[in-house]
Tab-separated table of C-alpha atoms and ligand atoms in Angstrom:
chain	number	residue	atom	x	y	z
A	148	MET	CA	1.934	-0.106	0.574
A	149	GLY	CA	0.640	-2.844	-2.032
A	150	ILE	CA	2.193	-2.504	-5.433
A	151	VAL	CA	4.164	0.113	-7.069
A	152	VAL	CA	4.738	0.381	-10.747
A	153	ASP	CA	7.195	3.098	-11.486
A	154	ASN	CA	7.750	4.282	-15.037
A	155	VAL	CA	7.571	0.599	-16.320
A	156	SER	CA	8.027	-0.019	-20.260
A	157	LYS	CA	7.997	-3.274	-22.261
A	158	GLN	CA	8.537	-3.790	-25.979
A	159	PHE	CA	8.093	-6.752	-28.080
A	160	GLY	CA	10.300	-5.937	-31.084
A	161	SER	CA	9.498	-2.421	-32.095
A	162	PHE	CA	5.891	-2.660	-30.351
A	163	LYS	CA	5.483	-0.786	-27.106
A	164	ALA	CA	3.058	-3.245	-25.308
A	165	VAL	CA	3.464	-1.130	-21.893
A	166	ASP	CA	4.720	2.402	-22.400
A	167	GLN	CA	5.889	4.225	-19.459
A	168	VAL	CA	3.119	3.165	-16.875
A	169	SER	CA	3.342	4.577	-13.320
A	170	LEU	CA	0.632	3.207	-10.825
A	171	GLU	CA	-0.056	2.786	-7.116
A	172	ILE	CA	-2.120	-0.021	-5.830
A	173	LYS	CA	-2.963	0.387	-2.316
A	174	SER	CA	-2.468	-2.614	0.085
A	175	GLY	CA	-5.767	-4.597	0.539
A	176	SER	CA	-7.524	-2.937	-2.433
A	177	LEU	CA	-9.143	-4.492	-5.373
A	178	VAL	CA	-8.253	-2.700	-8.612
A	179	ALA	CA	-9.327	-3.274	-12.211
A	180	LEU	CA	-7.070	-3.055	-15.202
A	181	LEU	CA	-9.926	-2.054	-17.821
A	182	GLY	CA	-8.991	-1.687	-21.652
A	183	PRO	CA	-9.693	-2.984	-24.988
A	184	SER	CA	-7.839	-6.099	-26.167
A	185	GLY	CA	-4.290	-5.438	-27.055
A	186	SER	CA	-4.057	-2.328	-24.511
A	187	GLY	CA	-1.339	-4.111	-22.681
A	188	LYS	CA	-3.337	-5.288	-19.569
A	189	SER	CA	-1.965	-8.884	-19.376
A	190	THR	CA	1.510	-7.804	-20.042
A	191	LEU	CA	1.249	-5.192	-17.193
A	192	LEU	CA	0.002	-7.934	-15.135
A	193	ARG	CA	2.780	-10.332	-16.154
A	194	LEU	CA	5.287	-7.804	-15.283
A	195	ILE	CA	3.983	-7.495	-11.594
A	196	ALA	CA	4.085	-11.381	-11.681
A	197	GLY	CA	7.642	-11.495	-12.843
A	198	LEU	CA	6.560	-13.562	-15.796
A	199	GLU	CA	8.150	-10.750	-17.823
A	200	MET	CA	11.036	-8.555	-17.240
A	201	PRO	CA	10.566	-4.765	-17.876
A	202	ASP	CA	12.815	-2.971	-20.443
A	203	SER	CA	13.048	0.135	-18.010
A	204	GLY	CA	11.414	0.953	-14.647
A	205	ARG	CA	10.757	-0.644	-11.426
A	206	ILE	CA	8.134	-2.906	-9.772
A	207	LEU	CA	7.885	-2.506	-5.940
A	208	LEU	CA	5.771	-5.135	-4.056
A	209	THR	CA	4.984	-4.281	-0.473
A	210	GLY	CA	7.568	-1.658	-0.267
A	211	LYS	CA	10.418	-3.796	-1.808
A	212	ASP	CA	11.970	-3.616	-5.095
A	213	ALA	CA	10.899	-6.760	-6.634
A	214	THR	CA	12.053	-5.903	-10.387
A	215	TYR	CA	14.500	-8.572	-10.420
A	216	GLN	CA	13.015	-11.129	-8.161
A	217	SER	CA	11.758	-14.500	-9.569
A	218	VAL	CA	7.986	-15.241	-9.868
A	219	GLN	CA	8.750	-17.591	-6.764
A	220	GLU	CA	10.190	-14.839	-4.697
A	221	ARG	CA	7.334	-12.551	-5.462
A	222	ASN	CA	4.718	-14.658	-3.321
A	223	ILE	CA	1.851	-13.969	-5.839
A	224	GLY	CA	-1.296	-15.895	-6.663
A	225	PHE	CA	-2.167	-16.062	-10.141
A	226	VAL	CA	-5.522	-17.103	-11.945
A	227	PHE	CA	-5.823	-16.939	-15.772
A	228	GLN	CA	-8.838	-17.462	-17.990
A	229	HIS	CA	-7.849	-20.838	-18.745
A	230	TYR	CA	-6.066	-21.950	-15.739
A	231	ALA	CA	-6.232	-25.589	-16.087
A	232	LEU	CA	-6.619	-27.416	-12.962
A	233	PHE	CA	-4.580	-30.678	-12.469
A	234	LYS	CA	-7.084	-33.071	-14.143
A	235	HIS	CA	-5.843	-36.351	-12.115
A	236	LEU	CA	-6.174	-34.505	-8.793
A	237	THR	CA	-9.149	-33.868	-6.820
A	238	VAL	CA	-10.458	-30.474	-5.839
A	239	ARG	CA	-8.887	-30.869	-2.568
A	240	GLN	CA	-5.802	-32.138	-3.978
A	241	ASN	CA	-5.522	-29.062	-6.450
A	242	ILE	CA	-5.894	-26.552	-3.416
A	243	ALA	CA	-3.281	-28.306	-1.295
A	244	PHE	CA	-0.887	-28.538	-4.314
A	245	GLY	CA	1.227	-25.200	-3.575
A	246	LEU	CA	1.225	-26.322	0.374
A	247	GLU	CA	2.718	-29.632	-0.356
A	248	ILE	CA	5.496	-28.245	-2.479
A	249	ARG	CA	6.229	-25.885	0.272
A	250	LYS	CA	6.291	-29.145	2.542
A	251	ALA	CA	3.918	-27.573	5.068
A	252	PRO	CA	2.820	-29.938	7.755
A	253	ALA	CA	0.045	-32.358	6.769
A	254	LYS	CA	-2.187	-31.237	9.480
A	255	LYS	CA	-2.017	-27.685	8.724
A	256	ILE	CA	-2.557	-28.362	4.908
A	257	LYS	CA	-5.757	-30.213	5.888
A	258	GLY	CA	-7.097	-27.400	7.924
A	259	ARG	CA	-6.276	-24.739	5.437
A	260	VAL	CA	-7.681	-26.700	2.663
A	261	GLU	CA	-11.106	-27.232	4.539
A	262	GLN	CA	-11.219	-23.281	5.399
A	263	LEU	CA	-10.645	-22.612	1.557
A	264	LEU	CA	-13.324	-25.013	0.200
A	265	GLU	CA	-15.600	-23.196	2.569
A	266	LEU	CA	-14.695	-19.715	1.615
A	267	VAL	CA	-15.056	-20.444	-2.183
A	268	GLN	CA	-18.452	-22.130	-1.102
A	269	LEU	CA	-17.440	-25.693	-2.651
A	270	SER	CA	-17.470	-27.531	0.914
A	271	GLY	CA	-19.333	-30.603	-0.613
A	272	LEU	CA	-17.264	-31.002	-3.532
A	273	GLY	CA	-13.696	-31.601	-2.165
A	274	ASP	CA	-13.394	-34.992	-3.643
A	275	ARG	CA	-14.517	-34.448	-7.260
A	276	TYR	CA	-12.262	-34.375	-10.012
A	277	PRO	CA	-12.047	-31.095	-12.339
A	278	SER	CA	-13.997	-32.765	-15.066
A	279	GLN	CA	-17.032	-33.085	-12.529
A	280	LEU	CA	-17.237	-29.234	-12.045
A	281	SER	CA	-18.996	-26.318	-13.897
A	282	GLY	CA	-16.651	-23.726	-15.404
A	283	GLY	CA	-17.657	-21.284	-12.611
A	284	GLN	CA	-16.923	-23.983	-9.998
A	285	ARG	CA	-13.553	-24.832	-11.608
A	286	GLN	CA	-12.604	-21.000	-11.509
A	287	ARG	CA	-13.580	-20.865	-7.638
A	288	VAL	CA	-11.046	-23.825	-7.189
A	289	ALA	CA	-8.223	-22.130	-9.204
A	290	LEU	CA	-9.103	-19.256	-6.806
A	291	ALA	CA	-8.830	-21.283	-3.746
A	292	ARG	CA	-5.533	-22.891	-5.002
A	293	ALA	CA	-4.124	-19.305	-5.530
A	294	LEU	CA	-4.981	-18.257	-1.936
A	295	ALA	CA	-3.777	-21.452	-0.285
A	296	VAL	CA	-0.137	-20.199	-0.165
A	297	GLU	CA	-1.340	-16.896	1.407
A	298	PRO	CA	0.210	-14.653	-1.327
A	299	GLU	CA	0.668	-11.056	-0.663
A	300	VAL	CA	-0.722	-10.181	-4.041
A	301	LEU	CA	-3.501	-11.670	-6.107
A	302	LEU	CA	-3.444	-11.268	-9.875
A	303	LEU	CA	-6.692	-12.319	-11.958
A	304	ASP	CA	-6.411	-12.058	-15.726
A	305	GLU	CA	-9.941	-12.296	-17.181
A	306	PRO	CA	-10.780	-15.176	-14.815
A	307	PHE	CA	-14.455	-15.265	-15.775
A	308	GLY	CA	-13.864	-14.374	-19.415
A	309	ALA	CA	-14.736	-17.902	-20.685
A	310	LEU	CA	-17.853	-18.298	-18.760
A	311	ASP	CA	-21.516	-17.575	-19.877
A	312	ALA	CA	-23.125	-14.116	-18.909
A	313	LYS	CA	-25.217	-15.050	-15.898
A	314	VAL	CA	-22.380	-17.166	-14.311
A	315	ARG	CA	-19.908	-14.290	-14.725
A	316	LYS	CA	-22.315	-11.842	-13.098
A	317	ASP	CA	-22.837	-14.154	-10.088
A	318	LEU	CA	-19.233	-14.635	-9.804
A	319	ARG	CA	-18.459	-11.007	-9.905
A	320	ALA	CA	-20.524	-10.485	-6.921
A	321	TRP	CA	-18.909	-13.579	-5.244
A	322	LEU	CA	-15.449	-12.117	-5.998
A	323	ARG	CA	-16.327	-8.843	-4.324
A	324	ARG	CA	-17.727	-10.446	-1.258
A	325	LEU	CA	-14.627	-12.991	-1.017
A	326	HIS	CA	-12.287	-9.921	-1.266
A	327	ASP	CA	-14.210	-8.132	1.362
A	328	GLU	CA	-13.401	-11.271	3.735
A	329	VAL	CA	-9.764	-11.902	2.789
A	330	HIS	CA	-8.653	-8.206	1.860
A	331	VAL	CA	-5.504	-9.653	-0.238
A	332	THR	CA	-4.431	-6.923	-2.690
A	333	THR	CA	-5.940	-8.001	-5.889
A	334	VAL	CA	-5.287	-6.898	-9.644
A	335	PHE	CA	-8.360	-7.971	-11.882
A	336	VAL	CA	-7.940	-7.488	-15.615
A	337	THR	CA	-10.988	-7.346	-17.859
A	338	HIS	CA	-11.958	-5.778	-20.969
A	339	ASP	CA	-15.638	-5.425	-19.655
A	340	GLN	CA	-16.384	-1.793	-18.227
A	341	GLU	CA	-19.350	-3.080	-16.591
A	342	GLU	CA	-17.541	-5.970	-14.696
A	343	ALA	CA	-14.697	-3.525	-13.833
A	344	MET	CA	-17.100	-0.940	-12.280
A	345	GLU	CA	-18.914	-3.780	-10.300
A	346	VAL	CA	-16.179	-5.475	-8.793
A	347	SER	CA	-13.384	-2.975	-8.008
A	348	ASP	CA	-12.454	-0.202	-5.614
A	349	GLU	CA	-10.484	1.682	-8.177
A	350	VAL	CA	-10.340	1.312	-12.142
A	351	VAL	CA	-7.389	1.862	-14.049
A	352	VAL	CA	-8.297	2.474	-17.831
A	353	MET	CA	-5.537	1.416	-20.231
A	354	ASN	CA	-5.180	2.341	-23.914
A	355	GLN	CA	-2.433	1.445	-26.300
A	356	GLY	CA	-0.076	0.486	-23.473
A	357	ARG	CA	-0.659	3.718	-21.489
A	358	VAL	CA	-2.667	4.607	-18.481
A	359	GLU	CA	-5.587	6.824	-19.363
A	360	GLN	CA	-7.071	7.386	-16.036
A	361	VAL	CA	-7.097	6.083	-12.554
A	362	GLY	CA	-9.966	6.320	-10.283
A	363	THR	CA	-13.208	4.982	-8.506
A	364	PRO	CA	-15.789	3.692	-10.732
A	365	ALA	CA	-17.885	6.706	-9.989
A	366	ALA	CA	-15.149	9.201	-10.713
A	367	ILE	CA	-14.363	7.453	-14.097
A	368	TYR	CA	-17.744	7.632	-15.066
A	369	ASP	CA	-18.800	11.021	-13.956
A	370	ASN	CA	-15.304	12.979	-14.738
A	371	PRO	CA	-13.859	10.819	-17.595
A	372	ALA	CA	-10.238	12.558	-18.132
A	373	THR	CA	-10.065	11.643	-21.761
A	374	ALA	CA	-12.138	11.310	-24.829
A	375	PHE	CA	-11.231	7.591	-24.939
A	376	VAL	CA	-12.256	6.884	-21.172
A	377	MET	CA	-15.632	8.737	-21.973
A	378	SER	CA	-16.323	6.613	-24.862
A	379	PHE	CA	-14.929	3.424	-23.533
A	380	ILE	CA	-16.917	3.512	-20.261
A	381	GLY	CA	-20.438	3.689	-21.852
A	382	PRO	CA	-22.268	4.503	-25.159
A	383	VAL	CA	-21.842	8.110	-26.198
A	384	ASN	CA	-22.807	10.371	-29.061
A	385	VAL	CA	-19.811	12.036	-30.494
A	386	LEU	CA	-21.067	15.323	-32.178
A	387	PRO	CA	-19.630	18.404	-33.832
A	388	ASN	CA	-19.678	21.480	-31.580
A	389	THR	CA	-21.696	23.369	-34.179
A	390	ALA	CA	-24.567	20.929	-33.862
A	391	ASN	CA	-28.008	22.837	-33.110
A	392	ILE	CA	-28.573	20.998	-29.825
A	393	PHE	CA	-25.713	22.575	-28.067
A	394	GLN	CA	-25.923	26.149	-29.639
A	395	ARG	CA	-29.465	26.403	-28.558
A	396	SER	CA	-28.743	25.083	-24.866
A	397	GLY	CA	-25.844	27.319	-24.581
A	398	PHE	CA	-23.119	24.657	-24.323
A	399	GLU	CA	-20.068	26.215	-25.669
A	400	THR	CA	-16.750	24.847	-26.304
A	401	SER	CA	-13.775	25.584	-28.773
A	402	HIS	CA	-13.031	21.725	-29.124
A	403	PRO	CA	-14.473	20.511	-32.200
A	404	GLN	CA	-16.226	17.357	-30.793
A	405	VAL	CA	-18.833	17.069	-28.006
A	406	PHE	CA	-19.593	13.909	-26.191
A	407	LEU	CA	-23.142	13.349	-25.078
A	408	ARG	CA	-24.273	10.242	-23.216
A	409	PRO	CA	-27.741	8.754	-24.385
A	410	GLN	CA	-29.184	9.160	-20.969
A	411	ASP	CA	-28.310	12.814	-20.768
A	412	VAL	CA	-30.493	13.861	-23.577
A	413	ILE	CA	-33.473	15.681	-22.104
A	414	ILE	CA	-36.627	15.249	-24.375
A	415	GLU	CA	-39.713	17.556	-24.281
A	416	LYS	CA	-42.977	17.594	-26.548
A	417	THR	CA	-42.963	21.374	-26.515
A	418	PRO	CA	-40.230	23.798	-27.456
A	419	ASN	CA	-38.725	26.275	-25.255
A	420	GLY	CA	-35.833	28.649	-26.028
A	421	ALA	CA	-33.109	26.042	-25.019
A	422	THR	CA	-34.415	23.137	-27.087
A	423	ALA	CA	-33.585	22.071	-30.461
A	424	PRO	CA	-36.206	20.456	-32.784
A	425	ALA	CA	-36.039	16.731	-33.691
A	426	LYS	CA	-37.832	13.740	-34.993
A	427	VAL	CA	-38.104	10.301	-33.528
A	428	SER	CA	-36.806	8.129	-36.129
A	429	ARG	CA	-36.411	5.023	-34.543
A	430	LEU	CA	-37.782	3.431	-31.173
A	431	ILE	CA	-36.362	0.291	-29.429
A	432	HIS	CA	-37.543	-1.382	-26.309
A	433	LEU	CA	-34.713	-2.591	-24.172
A	434	GLY	CA	-36.615	-3.803	-21.120
A	435	TRP	CA	-36.501	-1.459	-18.419
A	436	GLU	CA	-35.375	1.446	-20.821
A	437	ILE	CA	-36.317	2.652	-24.312
A	438	GLN	CA	-33.558	3.624	-26.873
A	439	LEU	CA	-34.563	6.280	-29.411
A	440	GLU	CA	-32.772	7.533	-32.396
A	441	LEU	CA	-33.663	11.267	-32.836
A	442	THR	CA	-32.759	13.108	-36.280
A	443	LEU	CA	-32.360	16.818	-35.656
A	444	ASP	CA	-33.571	19.309	-37.972
A	445	ASP	CA	-29.762	20.063	-38.688
A	446	GLY	CA	-29.374	16.477	-39.814
A	447	GLN	CA	-27.374	15.187	-36.875
A	448	VAL	CA	-28.403	11.755	-35.402
A	449	VAL	CA	-28.707	11.397	-31.622
A	450	THR	CA	-29.238	8.224	-29.741
A	451	ALA	CA	-30.977	8.942	-26.387
A	452	ASN	CA	-32.270	6.518	-23.730
A	453	LEU	CA	-35.347	7.093	-21.709
A	454	THR	CA	-36.558	5.156	-18.513
A	455	ARG	CA	-39.789	3.396	-19.042
A	456	ASP	CA	-41.591	5.768	-16.638
A	457	ARG	CA	-40.438	8.856	-18.652
A	458	TYR	CA	-41.241	7.210	-22.022
A	459	ASN	CA	-44.771	6.463	-20.767
A	460	GLU	CA	-45.236	9.969	-19.483
A	461	LEU	CA	-44.153	11.190	-23.189
A	462	GLN	CA	-46.125	8.856	-25.016
A	463	LEU	CA	-43.698	8.982	-27.723
A	464	GLU	CA	-44.163	7.333	-31.246
A	465	PRO	CA	-42.137	6.973	-34.407
A	466	GLN	CA	-41.946	9.962	-36.454
A	467	GLN	CA	-43.169	12.175	-33.752
A	468	ARG	CA	-41.692	15.673	-33.461
A	469	VAL	CA	-39.766	16.344	-30.132
A	470	PHE	CA	-37.519	18.997	-28.776
A	471	VAL	CA	-34.086	18.203	-27.183
A	472	LYS	CA	-31.463	19.507	-24.979
A	473	PRO	CA	-28.316	18.079	-23.371
A	474	LYS	CA	-28.433	17.684	-19.677
A	475	ASP	CA	-24.778	17.202	-19.589
A	476	ALA	CA	-22.090	17.106	-22.251
A	477	LYS	CA	-18.309	17.014	-22.251
A	478	SER	CA	-15.507	18.062	-24.508
A	479	PHE	CA	-11.794	17.435	-24.575
A	480	PRO	CA	-8.810	18.919	-26.313
A	481	VAL	CA	-7.591	16.045	-28.282
A	482	TYR	CA	-9.565	14.973	-31.459
A	483	TYR	CA	-10.938	11.405	-31.180
A	484	SER	CA	-11.540	9.015	-33.981
B	228	ADP	P1	-4.380	-7.105	-23.465
B	228	ADP	O1	-4.228	-8.201	-22.378
B	228	ADP	O2	-4.964	-5.811	-22.999
B	228	ADP	O3	-5.305	-7.470	-24.438
B	228	ADP	P2	-1.519	-7.873	-23.867
B	228	ADP	O4	-0.699	-7.181	-22.929
B	228	ADP	O5	-1.890	-9.309	-24.094
B	228	ADP	O6	-3.053	-7.054	-24.328
B	228	ADP	O7	-0.729	-7.468	-25.430
B	228	ADP	C1	-0.616	-6.111	-25.742
B	228	ADP	C2	0.094	-6.137	-27.101
B	228	ADP	O8	1.327	-6.764	-27.046
B	228	ADP	C3	-0.800	-6.986	-28.274
B	228	ADP	O9	-0.722	-6.136	-29.440
B	228	ADP	C4	0.137	-8.145	-28.228
B	228	ADP	O10	-0.093	-8.922	-29.313
B	228	ADP	C5	1.457	-7.800	-27.870
B	228	ADP	N1	2.201	-8.942	-27.036
B	228	ADP	C6	1.917	-9.562	-25.976
B	228	ADP	N2	2.985	-10.449	-25.546
B	228	ADP	C7	3.657	-10.595	-26.846
B	228	ADP	C8	4.722	-11.430	-26.985
B	228	ADP	N3	5.060	-12.166	-26.197
B	228	ADP	N4	5.262	-11.137	-28.085
B	228	ADP	C9	5.049	-10.154	-29.177
B	228	ADP	N5	3.900	-9.540	-28.843
B	228	ADP	C10	3.211	-9.642	-27.706
B	229	MG	MG1	-5.163	-9.975	-22.075
């Protein structure tokens, strides 16, 4: 057993930052907490770390009740977005820090530090100071430092948030490979759905202090449990259930809104019984895919994405008449605004 969060709540004043959250994180897995800013991700992570105390509920770490344990007793590694390394210590000394405090034998420290330098691919840079490293290298040192004391749980709060897009993408892939080597139970906070999907075994989607859904990246994408999850996980058209595009295709629901992903809009040049007429009102080239804005004859505006191949096949032009139907659409009992 890894981490169990059992009906945990935390309020700041009258504001419910974490609201009756229950969660099980399997030992050795890498789980992402994903949600918009202010949804309670960092608070939940800090509760797991022991940096905050819950108002109610329990936290279990590897089977033991840790609710009232101190941070030190929990044996946790932590990396924040801006986890300043000790500026006056070299990379090697930074990584060794936790082991020195615990008075580990010098020989053991030396071996462990070299092993970690290799693990985070910074072998040649052990004698540099933090100011002589790039942002991505610094976060790798922070991760090595967190791993040095062999924590049972590793908590990462938007660790790549301050880095530029290319470096972030590289580090994500790197973190995934690292995790496959060390298998320490890891909770990774991010507001970036692509980052969550790429890195993690399971995604926990949070909204307003609550868990909306827990599942593999594929399950969250293919079977979103709520309107919030569907719209947070990727772009989506939200249309009334009376729109022509649904009536013609036979998609029926009693819920007032229907959610349709841009890549699930089928476009044809000739009508058939199931399609609705539309006009191409805008055409945007996004590299490997083409985004279309379609105005249906009933006035609804729908965004559609086409692969370049399909676009070339159709030879579409602005203002052209087309015929559309949904490949897949979803509706949910609760109104979404
Ligand atoms: P996230 O990490 O998802 O952006 P947080 O957990 O940091 O969200 O914050 C959730 C909400 O709780 C926010 O509205 C934030 O302002 C509030 N909050 C967090 N920590 C405190 C605190 N120490 N005092 C008062 N409000 C807080
Ligand atoms: Mg946060």
